[in-house]
Amino acid sequence: MKDAILNDDALKRIHELKETDILVGIPSFNNAATIGHVVRAVQAGLSKYFPDRRSVIVNSDGGSTDRTVEIVQKAAIDDFESILVTHGESVFKISTPYHGIPGKGSAFRTIFRMAEMLRAKACIVVDSDLRSITPEWVELLVKPVLKGDFDFVSPLYLRHKYDGTITNSIVYPLTRALYGKQVRQPIGGDFGFSGELASFYLAKDVWDTDVAKFGIDIWMTTTAIANGFRVCQSFLGAKIHDAKDPGADLSAMLNQVVGAAFDLMEEYPAVWKELTGSSPVPTFGFTYAVGLEPVSVNLPRMIERFRLGVKELSVIWSKFLPGDVMDYLLWTAELPESDFSFSDETWAGIIYSFALAAYTRAINREHLLKALTPLYIGRTAAFVKDTQESDAQQVEDKIEGLCRLFEDKKHFLCENWQV
Amino acid sequence: MNALNKIIFEPIAKSLDNILVFLPNIMTSLFIFILGLVISLAVKMVLEGVFKAIGLDRLSKKLGFQELMKKGGITDRLSLVLAKFTGGLLFLIFTLLSMRALEVNVLEKLSDKFLFYLPNIVIALLILLAGWLLGNFLGRTVLIAAVNAGIKFSRLAAAFVKYLIVMLAVTMALEHIGIGEKTVEIAFAALFSGVVFAFSLAFGLGGKDIARGFLERKLKEDRESEDDGISHL
């Protein structure tokens, strides 16, 4: 019988394997340089920590043309003794192309379907461009589900202070303020989840939206929290991935990630409107500090982009941003680089105003989300400037302060969110 | 007495006869006019309800039409605009029919011509409206994309796209109602070619050094700017 998501080869493999305890999903698209390492780390992790469990690695590929699929098939651990691993139950591998809108979300949909058909008890998904993945990641993402009775395991990484700025300035504060859980990396990309949650995801009708692309990570996290699944996070260490795609468009990323977060707000108003404050989630793993590669930032260029945005897009922003926010933006755009600043309070107000504008359809949705880019760049420039001399803990404290402001200002969102 | 009869009473009687002959036409014309008024108002109200019920306003808001209409100076909801337009059109047709019912040669010819032209005028107006809305929408798309790409003359690029589309719509509308068909076409082609030629001259000849410098800087900046050092996700 034909399946709407899986092709005949994948169905045949599922028929042969029948079921599995653990399923590891690796979405890929032209990741030949890194995917071999990821597959070997996963194989070692499964053999080392779950030798008596039946495991399947699913590579959901978007049509790579660079030997990615071939490398996945050939990747093997030649010397198990060298990594102190007992070669127990075999780890099976399936490479399959995904269908639908090209993107990570469509690849995940294929993985969820596989998990459902193989009746997997625990699943994890890991990015194929990871350079820092170790076998321990598998244990840390799987164990809370298999042994701890959790449904969703979010990653907790050590990242450079200028790494993951969309997470730090928008997604984490917004998700935490809305849904009341302090999940630090809601769009981390490497997650663990139960088979039950995989089936829950699969049943949702979102696969023709931004969820099918970059929006999948925030969607998975929010769906798990908002629907009462048990959520925790695991400390995985440093996250180092392949050099980012220079062609990746920042405004497209913002459009998809923030758009998905705004869509979820419309889906769960009954959940978030009632909540105030936030609480920590259980955290697993041994926390330690590592040295991270320094990052150089082109600050003058970022401030220039912000100023250009203020000059040209104010006419659009003024349709939905409060007058005092507009006055502040015009004022800060005039400041010399040495005094440049962007207050946390204004930033929280801007994000809430954009969420309300998306909800009321104040302007075309894509225009709205893409018009956020210069503001985000300005806010990021101010953050970089403010934290140039700060260490990791000081930066974390600053992000914590921003999160509290998001929580304090949530009443503005609730009061203006009219049905 | 005879003279008085000839000068005053006979013309009055004749006029009264004429009025009596013309009276049914006037009554018919008045009836058609009032009927038209009632029908157009009823159609406007029914259509407004139907458009609302099928969620046309929500759709127009979602697609950004509402906002584009606002920008074009139309503050009413799309459902009301369409209902008013259809009602108004019906009223116009009934008014023309009522004029025809008077059976006055000049008015008949005039209304015939107008009725014959009406579809073209309606289509031309729709072309203009669509052009205006599309021009605004694409103009803003270009503006935001250009700002996000860090292009300094973003507003100029946006205005160029917007007015190019509006001009194209005006050309098409005028052509549709048969005004200076070839002239408008040629004028548009000449204007468009002129703009392109001017740009070519500016960049190719007049400011070739500046253009080369600009392109070199731009390419260098683009290479550098692609990596602002930050991993956003």
XYZ file of C-alpha atoms in Angstrom:
652
model
C 0.000 0.000 0.000
C 1.264 3.494 -0.887
C 2.199 5.943 1.836
C 1.796 9.700 1.431
C 5.109 10.436 3.162
C 7.397 7.434 2.641
C 8.530 5.857 -0.609
C 8.419 2.133 -1.427
C 12.050 1.462 -0.436
C 11.554 2.991 3.005
C 8.336 1.043 3.488
C 10.148 -2.150 2.530
C 12.878 -1.492 5.106
C 10.259 -0.749 7.766
C 8.513 -4.013 6.899
C 11.825 -5.857 7.354
C 12.730 -4.143 10.639
C 9.169 -4.208 12.060
C 9.970 -2.197 15.201
C 12.697 -0.409 17.106
C 13.455 0.955 20.561
C 15.435 4.001 19.492
C 15.221 5.964 16.283
C 17.796 8.602 15.389
C 16.811 11.045 12.640
C 19.419 13.003 10.707
C 18.065 15.482 8.157
C 20.561 16.374 5.451
C 21.180 18.350 2.301
C 24.664 18.349 0.813
C 26.431 17.659 4.115
C 29.072 15.286 2.798
C 31.796 17.105 4.752
C 30.275 16.491 8.175
C 27.602 13.814 8.089
C 30.070 10.931 8.317
C 31.260 12.185 11.704
C 27.658 12.650 12.903
C 26.637 9.121 11.880
C 29.727 7.569 13.500
C 29.156 9.516 16.750
C 25.527 8.380 16.807
C 26.500 4.747 16.089
C 29.085 4.853 18.872
C 26.584 6.433 21.265
C 23.951 3.809 20.526
C 26.462 0.943 20.861
C 28.014 2.345 24.016
C 24.954 3.429 25.979
C 22.173 1.276 24.550
C 23.894 -1.947 23.386
C 20.877 -4.121 24.169
C 18.377 -1.885 22.431
C 17.307 -2.165 18.828
C 18.208 1.084 17.052
C 17.646 2.624 13.640
C 19.365 5.645 12.097
C 17.191 7.410 9.541
C 18.829 9.834 7.147
C 16.084 12.008 5.642
C 17.731 13.674 2.667
C 16.602 16.631 0.575
C 18.188 15.472 -2.690
C 21.892 15.920 -1.975
C 24.206 15.879 -4.952
C 27.468 15.540 -3.027
C 27.681 11.902 -1.837
C 25.884 12.621 1.459
C 23.672 9.535 1.176
C 26.591 7.330 0.110
C 28.666 8.512 3.082
C 25.796 7.730 5.471
C 25.585 4.184 4.124
C 29.340 3.621 4.305
C 29.951 5.303 7.679
C 31.056 2.682 10.175
C 33.117 2.356 13.315
C 36.125 0.251 12.319
C 37.647 -0.129 15.737
C 35.110 -0.465 18.540
C 37.805 -1.131 21.142
C 39.378 2.269 20.594
C 36.263 3.976 21.897
C 35.552 1.366 24.573
C 32.310 0.277 22.960
C 30.859 -3.204 23.003
C 29.514 -4.130 19.613
C 26.058 -5.334 20.662
C 22.773 -5.274 18.791
C 23.167 -3.960 15.272
C 22.355 -0.384 14.403
C 20.315 -0.304 11.219
C 20.502 2.546 8.742
C 17.901 3.851 6.330
C 18.484 6.660 3.879
C 15.373 8.043 2.292
C 14.477 11.171 0.357
C 11.739 13.305 1.872
C 8.787 14.816 0.042
C 7.043 18.155 0.354
C 8.363 21.694 0.717
C 12.190 21.605 0.728
C 13.313 22.174 4.314
C 14.226 20.713 7.664
C 10.577 20.396 8.723
C 9.695 18.173 5.776
C 12.716 15.996 6.600
C 11.470 15.704 10.201
C 8.005 14.743 9.023
C 9.534 11.711 7.295
C 11.420 10.872 10.513
C 8.212 11.154 12.598
C 6.417 8.841 10.175
C 9.230 6.294 10.397
C 9.134 6.515 14.203
C 5.403 5.913 14.213
C 5.560 2.957 11.814
C 8.474 1.370 13.687
C 6.747 2.010 17.027
C 9.920 3.675 18.378
C 9.965 4.231 22.132
C 12.475 7.095 22.027
C 13.647 9.256 19.142
C 16.283 11.891 18.691
C 17.044 14.257 15.845
C 20.488 15.769 15.312
C 21.756 18.208 12.699
C 24.003 16.830 9.993
C 26.429 19.765 10.052
C 27.569 19.220 13.649
C 31.278 19.087 14.311
C 31.041 18.864 18.095
C 28.630 15.937 18.474
C 29.920 13.124 20.699
C 28.456 9.684 21.548
C 27.326 11.193 24.876
C 24.789 13.368 23.080
C 22.845 10.220 22.217
C 22.719 9.147 25.847
C 21.763 12.633 27.073
C 18.941 13.017 24.582
C 17.592 9.452 24.772
C 17.861 8.567 28.452
C 15.395 11.125 29.867
C 12.782 9.639 27.512
C 13.610 5.950 27.966
C 14.292 6.030 31.698
C 13.066 9.378 32.999
C 9.571 9.354 31.609
C 10.027 12.653 29.797
C 8.429 13.304 26.399
C 10.668 16.063 25.119
C 14.353 16.751 25.712
C 15.636 20.132 24.635
C 19.388 20.715 24.186
C 21.425 23.000 26.379
C 24.670 24.128 24.764
C 27.687 26.210 25.517
C 27.702 28.805 22.794
C 29.733 31.892 22.093
C 28.043 35.031 23.407
C 27.361 36.188 19.829
C 26.146 32.793 18.646
C 22.411 32.166 18.397
C 21.317 35.789 18.646
C 17.789 35.133 17.334
C 17.432 32.617 20.162
C 18.833 34.961 22.805
C 16.977 38.106 21.818
C 13.650 36.799 20.502
C 12.835 33.116 20.705
C 13.976 32.277 24.239
C 12.532 35.392 25.963
C 9.280 35.160 23.995
C 8.745 31.403 24.480
C 9.612 31.607 28.157
C 7.296 34.568 28.799
C 4.448 32.997 26.852
C 4.505 29.385 27.968
C 6.165 29.751 31.376
C 8.993 27.212 30.903
C 12.659 28.172 30.957
C 13.765 26.101 27.981
C 17.041 27.855 27.118
C 17.501 26.591 23.547
C 14.007 26.231 22.100
C 15.371 26.200 18.539
C 18.529 24.230 19.308
C 17.852 21.743 16.558
C 18.963 18.594 18.387
C 16.071 17.110 20.349
C 14.955 13.926 22.052
C 11.272 12.935 22.163
C 9.005 10.006 22.831
C 7.310 7.910 20.164
C 3.996 9.186 21.451
C 5.059 12.784 20.869
C 6.324 11.880 17.360
C 2.820 10.602 16.502
C 1.301 13.752 18.018
C 3.526 15.932 15.813
C 2.726 13.872 12.741
C -1.025 14.292 13.203
C -0.779 18.095 13.063
C -1.698 19.786 9.800
C 1.266 22.160 9.481
C 3.396 20.643 6.774
C 2.605 23.258 4.131
C 3.553 26.177 6.393
C 6.842 27.667 7.652
C 6.992 24.713 10.037
C 8.179 22.684 7.048
C 11.282 24.901 6.878
C 13.269 26.692 9.642
C 10.126 26.949 11.805
C 10.184 23.263 12.789
C 12.382 23.690 15.890
C 10.272 26.323 17.640
C 7.144 24.441 16.609
C 8.344 21.164 18.185
C 9.311 22.837 21.460
C 6.180 24.964 21.761
C 3.840 22.141 20.766
C 5.368 19.908 23.440
C 5.102 22.571 26.179
C 1.658 23.918 25.238
C 0.136 20.463 25.074
C 1.338 19.441 28.501
C 4.038 16.944 27.496
C 6.794 16.514 30.095
C 9.752 18.666 29.070
C 13.372 18.708 30.252
C 16.753 19.802 28.899
C 20.153 18.091 28.665
C 23.534 19.798 28.745
C 25.399 18.699 25.614
C 28.515 20.890 25.803
C 29.697 23.107 22.984
C 27.768 23.384 19.779
C 30.104 23.792 16.847
C 28.656 23.336 13.430
C 29.819 23.639 9.866
C 30.511 27.167 8.640
C 27.115 28.681 7.958
C 25.805 28.916 4.440
C 26.812 32.426 3.272
C 23.726 32.472 1.065
C 21.402 31.957 4.009
C 19.259 35.064 4.128
C 18.815 36.559 7.603
C 15.414 38.063 6.847
C 14.199 34.688 5.505
C 15.399 33.018 8.723
C 13.639 35.644 10.847
C 10.535 35.362 8.695
C 10.304 31.608 9.212
C 11.342 31.358 12.862
C 9.478 34.402 14.180
C 6.544 33.683 11.847
C 6.250 30.175 13.288
C 6.386 31.583 16.855
C 3.620 34.085 16.016
C 1.501 31.354 14.389
C 1.811 29.279 17.553
C 0.631 32.255 19.626
C -2.572 32.221 17.589
C -2.964 28.502 18.163
C -2.505 28.544 21.932
C -3.876 31.852 23.321
C -5.856 29.950 25.937
C -2.581 28.481 27.239
C -0.333 31.553 27.314
C -2.822 34.252 28.279
C -3.428 32.613 31.638
C 0.245 32.218 32.566
C 2.443 34.662 34.449
C 6.140 34.277 35.282
C 8.131 31.165 34.405
C 9.684 28.118 36.039
C 12.866 26.111 35.354
C 12.650 22.679 33.710
C 14.653 19.633 34.941
C 18.173 19.740 33.538
C 20.397 16.698 32.935
C 24.062 16.380 32.103
C 27.298 17.501 33.674
C 27.779 21.236 33.205
C 31.286 22.390 32.355
C 33.003 25.313 30.679
C 34.932 25.124 27.424
C 36.889 27.653 25.427
C 34.973 28.908 22.426
C 36.386 30.371 19.253
C 36.346 34.185 19.282
C 33.904 35.848 16.937
C 34.608 39.162 15.235
C 31.603 41.350 14.545
C 31.299 44.168 12.022
C 29.579 46.613 14.377
C 29.665 49.796 12.216
C 28.058 47.916 9.369
C 25.277 46.578 11.605
C 24.520 50.057 12.980
C 24.489 51.413 9.434
C 21.913 48.769 8.427
C 19.758 49.759 11.388
C 19.948 53.449 10.480
C 19.006 52.695 6.887
C 15.992 50.762 8.181
C 14.906 53.665 10.399
C 15.242 56.064 7.483
C 13.339 53.991 4.947
C 10.972 51.727 6.907
C 9.678 54.068 9.622
C 6.644 54.735 7.473
C 5.781 51.013 7.671
C 6.672 50.527 11.357
C 4.612 53.534 12.421
C 1.449 51.684 11.334
C 1.695 49.351 14.313
C 4.499 50.466 16.649
C 3.471 52.832 19.483
C 4.465 56.479 19.109
C 6.969 56.408 21.989
C 8.763 53.441 20.389
C 8.969 55.280 17.069
C 10.363 58.357 18.832
C 12.954 56.177 20.564
C 14.021 54.551 17.260
C 14.418 57.914 15.537
C 16.447 59.172 18.506
C 18.736 56.143 18.771
C 19.399 56.145 15.013
C 20.905 59.604 15.399
C 23.341 58.545 18.137
C 27.041 58.280 17.237
C 28.427 54.734 17.133
C 30.214 55.184 20.451
C 26.910 55.943 22.234
C 24.705 53.573 20.268
C 22.165 51.736 22.412
C 18.873 49.854 22.159
C 17.008 49.365 25.418
C 15.686 45.951 26.456
C 12.336 47.479 27.323
C 11.891 48.954 23.849
C 12.941 45.671 22.291
C 10.371 43.676 24.292
C 7.697 46.215 23.305
C 8.702 45.930 19.638
C 8.426 42.129 19.603
C 5.013 42.234 21.280
C 3.840 44.948 18.871
C 4.982 42.867 15.909
C 3.124 39.849 17.355
C -0.036 41.941 17.698
C 0.375 43.345 14.183
C 0.721 39.802 12.824
C -2.391 38.769 14.748
C -4.499 41.736 13.590
C -3.101 41.474 10.040
C -2.126 45.143 10.245
C -0.008 44.743 7.114
C 0.915 41.895 4.781
C 2.483 39.182 6.921
C 5.672 38.669 4.925
C 6.259 42.425 4.761
C 5.740 42.632 8.509
C 8.180 39.869 9.391
C 10.838 41.003 6.949
C 10.511 44.583 8.201
C 11.746 43.292 11.573
C 15.241 42.624 10.174
C 16.792 46.129 10.563
C 15.388 46.384 14.108
C 16.850 42.995 15.002
C 20.207 44.035 13.540
C 20.134 47.270 15.561
C 19.227 45.445 18.743
C 21.977 42.844 18.107
C 24.529 45.597 17.456
C 23.645 47.217 20.793
C 23.891 43.837 22.532
C 27.321 43.198 21.024
C 28.480 46.679 22.003
C 27.189 46.295 25.573
C 28.758 42.866 26.098
C 32.136 43.313 24.424
C 33.929 43.020 27.747
C 31.468 40.631 29.411
C 32.164 37.010 30.234
C 29.696 34.174 29.608
C 27.958 34.516 32.972
C 27.519 38.273 32.605
C 26.001 37.763 29.171
C 23.694 35.097 30.574
C 22.650 37.533 33.324
C 21.850 40.135 30.701
C 19.704 37.653 28.775
C 17.984 36.725 32.043
C 17.183 40.428 32.564
C 15.676 40.622 29.085
C 13.540 37.541 29.787
C 12.183 39.112 32.980
C 11.261 42.241 31.012
C 9.387 40.091 28.492
C 7.522 38.496 31.412
C 6.778 41.878 33.035
C 5.501 43.409 29.805
C 3.338 40.427 28.888
C 0.242 42.219 30.198
C 0.579 44.646 27.230
C 0.263 41.696 24.871
C -2.636 40.093 26.765
C -4.593 43.336 27.017
C -4.297 44.084 23.299
C -4.883 40.516 22.075
C -8.612 40.793 21.361
C -10.481 37.807 19.949
C -59.974 86.711 -30.518
C -58.881 84.507 -33.418
C -55.436 85.916 -33.254
C -55.287 85.360 -29.510
C -56.384 81.793 -30.042
C -53.667 81.290 -32.648
C -50.941 82.913 -30.613
C -51.663 81.523 -27.157
C -54.234 78.733 -26.914
C -53.252 76.671 -29.954
C -49.562 76.317 -28.933
C -50.623 75.530 -25.380
C -53.047 72.886 -26.608
C -50.405 71.506 -28.923
C -47.885 71.391 -26.097
C -50.414 69.677 -23.857
C -51.066 67.144 -26.630
C -47.332 66.587 -26.928
C -46.993 66.209 -23.180
C -49.909 63.767 -23.156
C -48.232 61.765 -25.917
C -44.874 61.956 -24.068
C -46.327 61.335 -20.595
C -46.309 57.511 -20.783
C -42.626 57.654 -21.746
C -41.856 59.955 -18.832
C -43.792 57.692 -16.469
C -42.020 54.593 -17.819
C -38.655 56.333 -17.542
C -39.398 57.441 -13.977
C -40.550 53.939 -13.094
C -37.370 52.373 -14.496
C -35.264 54.959 -12.654
C -36.971 54.319 -9.290
C -36.926 50.553 -9.883
C -33.216 50.818 -10.659
C -32.604 52.773 -7.479
C -34.435 50.190 -5.358
C -32.829 47.182 -7.068
C -29.301 48.653 -6.845
C -29.720 49.435 -3.152
C -31.091 45.932 -2.505
C -28.300 44.290 -4.513
C -25.709 46.383 -2.651
C -27.093 45.305 0.722
C -27.411 41.620 -0.247
C -23.933 41.507 -1.778
C -22.382 43.195 1.257
C -23.972 40.530 3.487
C -22.870 37.691 1.218
C -19.294 38.994 0.932
C -19.112 39.373 4.713
C -20.566 35.901 5.261
C -18.013 34.226 2.995
C -15.194 36.005 4.857
C -14.037 38.253 2.015
C -12.846 40.952 4.440
C -10.777 38.475 6.411
C -9.250 37.193 3.185
C -8.489 40.694 1.920
C -6.880 41.546 5.251
C -4.863 38.359 5.162
C -3.682 38.947 1.593
C -2.841 42.563 2.380
C -5.460 44.077 0.035
C -7.186 45.958 2.831
C -3.989 47.656 3.752
C -3.138 48.415 0.128
C -6.607 49.916 -0.370
C -6.036 52.101 2.679
C -2.796 53.270 1.204
C -4.666 54.019 -2.030
C -7.118 56.195 -0.097
C -9.943 53.638 0.144
C -10.840 53.294 3.816
C -13.946 51.083 3.440
C -13.846 47.308 3.764
C -13.463 45.333 0.523
C -16.959 43.815 0.922
C -18.490 47.317 1.045
C -16.365 48.579 -1.834
C -17.392 45.706 -4.109
C -21.057 45.942 -3.058
C -21.074 49.711 -3.662
C -19.352 49.269 -7.011
C -21.849 46.624 -8.202
C -24.817 48.634 -6.887
C -23.521 51.803 -8.523
C -22.991 50.019 -11.817
C -26.540 48.636 -11.762
C -27.901 52.079 -10.957
C -25.981 53.557 -13.885
C -27.380 50.909 -16.253
C -30.938 51.531 -15.052
C -30.457 55.301 -15.451
C -29.346 54.786 -19.034
C -32.308 52.495 -19.673
C -34.648 55.080 -18.203
C -33.145 57.679 -20.573
C -33.771 55.348 -23.494
C -37.395 54.922 -22.384
C -37.963 58.640 -23.083
C -37.506 57.774 -26.796
C -35.638 60.998 -27.482
C -33.314 60.464 -30.389
C -30.283 62.257 -28.929
C -30.605 60.603 -25.540
C -31.078 57.176 -27.174
C -27.906 57.564 -29.180
C -26.018 58.835 -26.167
C -27.128 55.998 -23.906
C -26.473 53.440 -26.656
C -22.921 54.697 -26.988
C -22.424 54.734 -23.259
C -23.848 51.225 -22.807
C -21.652 49.985 -25.630
C -18.618 51.538 -23.904
C -19.566 50.600 -20.363
C -17.891 47.146 -20.218
C -14.662 48.667 -21.502
C -14.808 51.437 -18.916
C -15.484 48.946 -16.122
C -12.590 46.745 -17.237
C -10.321 49.786 -17.571
C -11.202 50.864 -14.018
C -10.489 47.369 -12.736
C -7.128 47.374 -14.541
C -6.283 50.705 -12.919
C -7.298 49.465 -9.472
C -5.324 46.228 -9.868
C -2.313 48.175 -11.158
C -2.449 50.583 -8.236
C -2.728 47.785 -5.668
C -0.031 45.658 -7.292
C 2.260 48.661 -7.699
C 1.967 49.514 -4.020
C 2.477 45.910 -2.942
C 5.509 45.249 -5.104
C 6.928 48.682 -4.324
C 6.888 47.860 -0.631
C 8.307 44.368 -1.271
C 11.236 45.942 -3.123
C 11.687 48.609 -0.431
C 11.948 46.071 2.414
C 14.152 43.681 0.433
C 16.456 46.524 -0.630
C 16.756 47.882 2.930
C 17.503 44.391 4.243
C 20.182 44.037 1.575
C 21.682 47.337 2.742
C 21.033 49.180 -0.532
C 21.175 52.918 0.032
C 18.811 53.952 -2.790
C 16.072 51.570 -1.634
C 13.290 54.134 -1.835
C 14.226 55.057 -5.388
C 14.179 51.397 -6.436
C 10.797 50.894 -4.748
C 9.304 54.001 -6.373
C 10.647 52.902 -9.759
C 8.939 49.497 -9.479
C 5.702 50.983 -8.155
C 5.307 53.649 -10.832
C 6.437 51.341 -13.602
C 3.542 49.033 -12.751
C 1.078 51.920 -12.360
C 2.194 53.305 -15.721
C 1.770 49.920 -17.302
C -1.745 49.703 -15.851
C -2.641 53.191 -17.127
C -1.352 52.245 -20.582
C -3.373 49.052 -20.598
C -6.509 50.853 -19.337
C -6.261 53.598 -21.934
C -5.653 51.053 -24.665
C -8.711 49.159 -23.485
C -11.036 52.116 -23.871
C -9.463 52.857 -27.241
C -7.742 56.142 -26.421
C -4.688 56.681 -28.554
C -4.017 52.950 -28.748
C -0.761 53.058 -30.630
C 0.292 56.439 -29.275
C 0.102 55.288 -25.656
C 1.863 52.037 -26.481
C 4.656 53.830 -28.300
C 4.907 56.497 -25.585
C 5.236 53.827 -22.916
C 7.835 51.889 -24.886
C 9.757 55.099 -25.551
C 9.615 56.154 -21.904
C 10.673 52.732 -20.667
C 13.488 52.470 -23.184
C 14.522 55.988 -22.248
C 14.791 55.126 -18.577
C 16.805 51.989 -19.311
C 18.972 53.900 -21.768
C 19.560 56.666 -19.224
C 20.659 54.124 -16.645
C 22.903 52.436 -19.196
C 24.490 55.753 -20.110
C 24.901 56.768 -16.491
C 26.604 53.558 -15.538
C 28.210 52.665 -18.827
C 29.613 55.920 -20.130
C 29.021 58.988 -17.990
C 30.123 57.421 -14.772
C 31.986 54.339 -15.853
C 34.717 54.937 -13.287
C 32.195 55.589 -10.543
C 30.176 52.573 -11.679
C 33.268 50.388 -11.680
C 34.303 51.682 -8.273
C 30.787 51.192 -6.966
C 30.538 47.636 -8.277
C 33.975 46.737 -6.955
C 33.151 48.135 -3.533
C 29.725 46.494 -3.586
C 31.100 43.075 -4.486
C 33.807 43.396 -1.859
C 31.282 44.551 0.763
C 28.905 41.741 -0.150
C 31.647 39.181 0.280
C 32.543 40.677 3.635
C 28.997 41.346 4.764
C 27.791 37.826 4.157
C 29.762 36.995 7.245
C 28.967 39.498 9.959
C 30.540 37.121 12.437
C 27.258 36.173 14.036
C 25.430 32.883 13.822
C 21.843 33.998 14.257
C 20.019 30.705 14.814
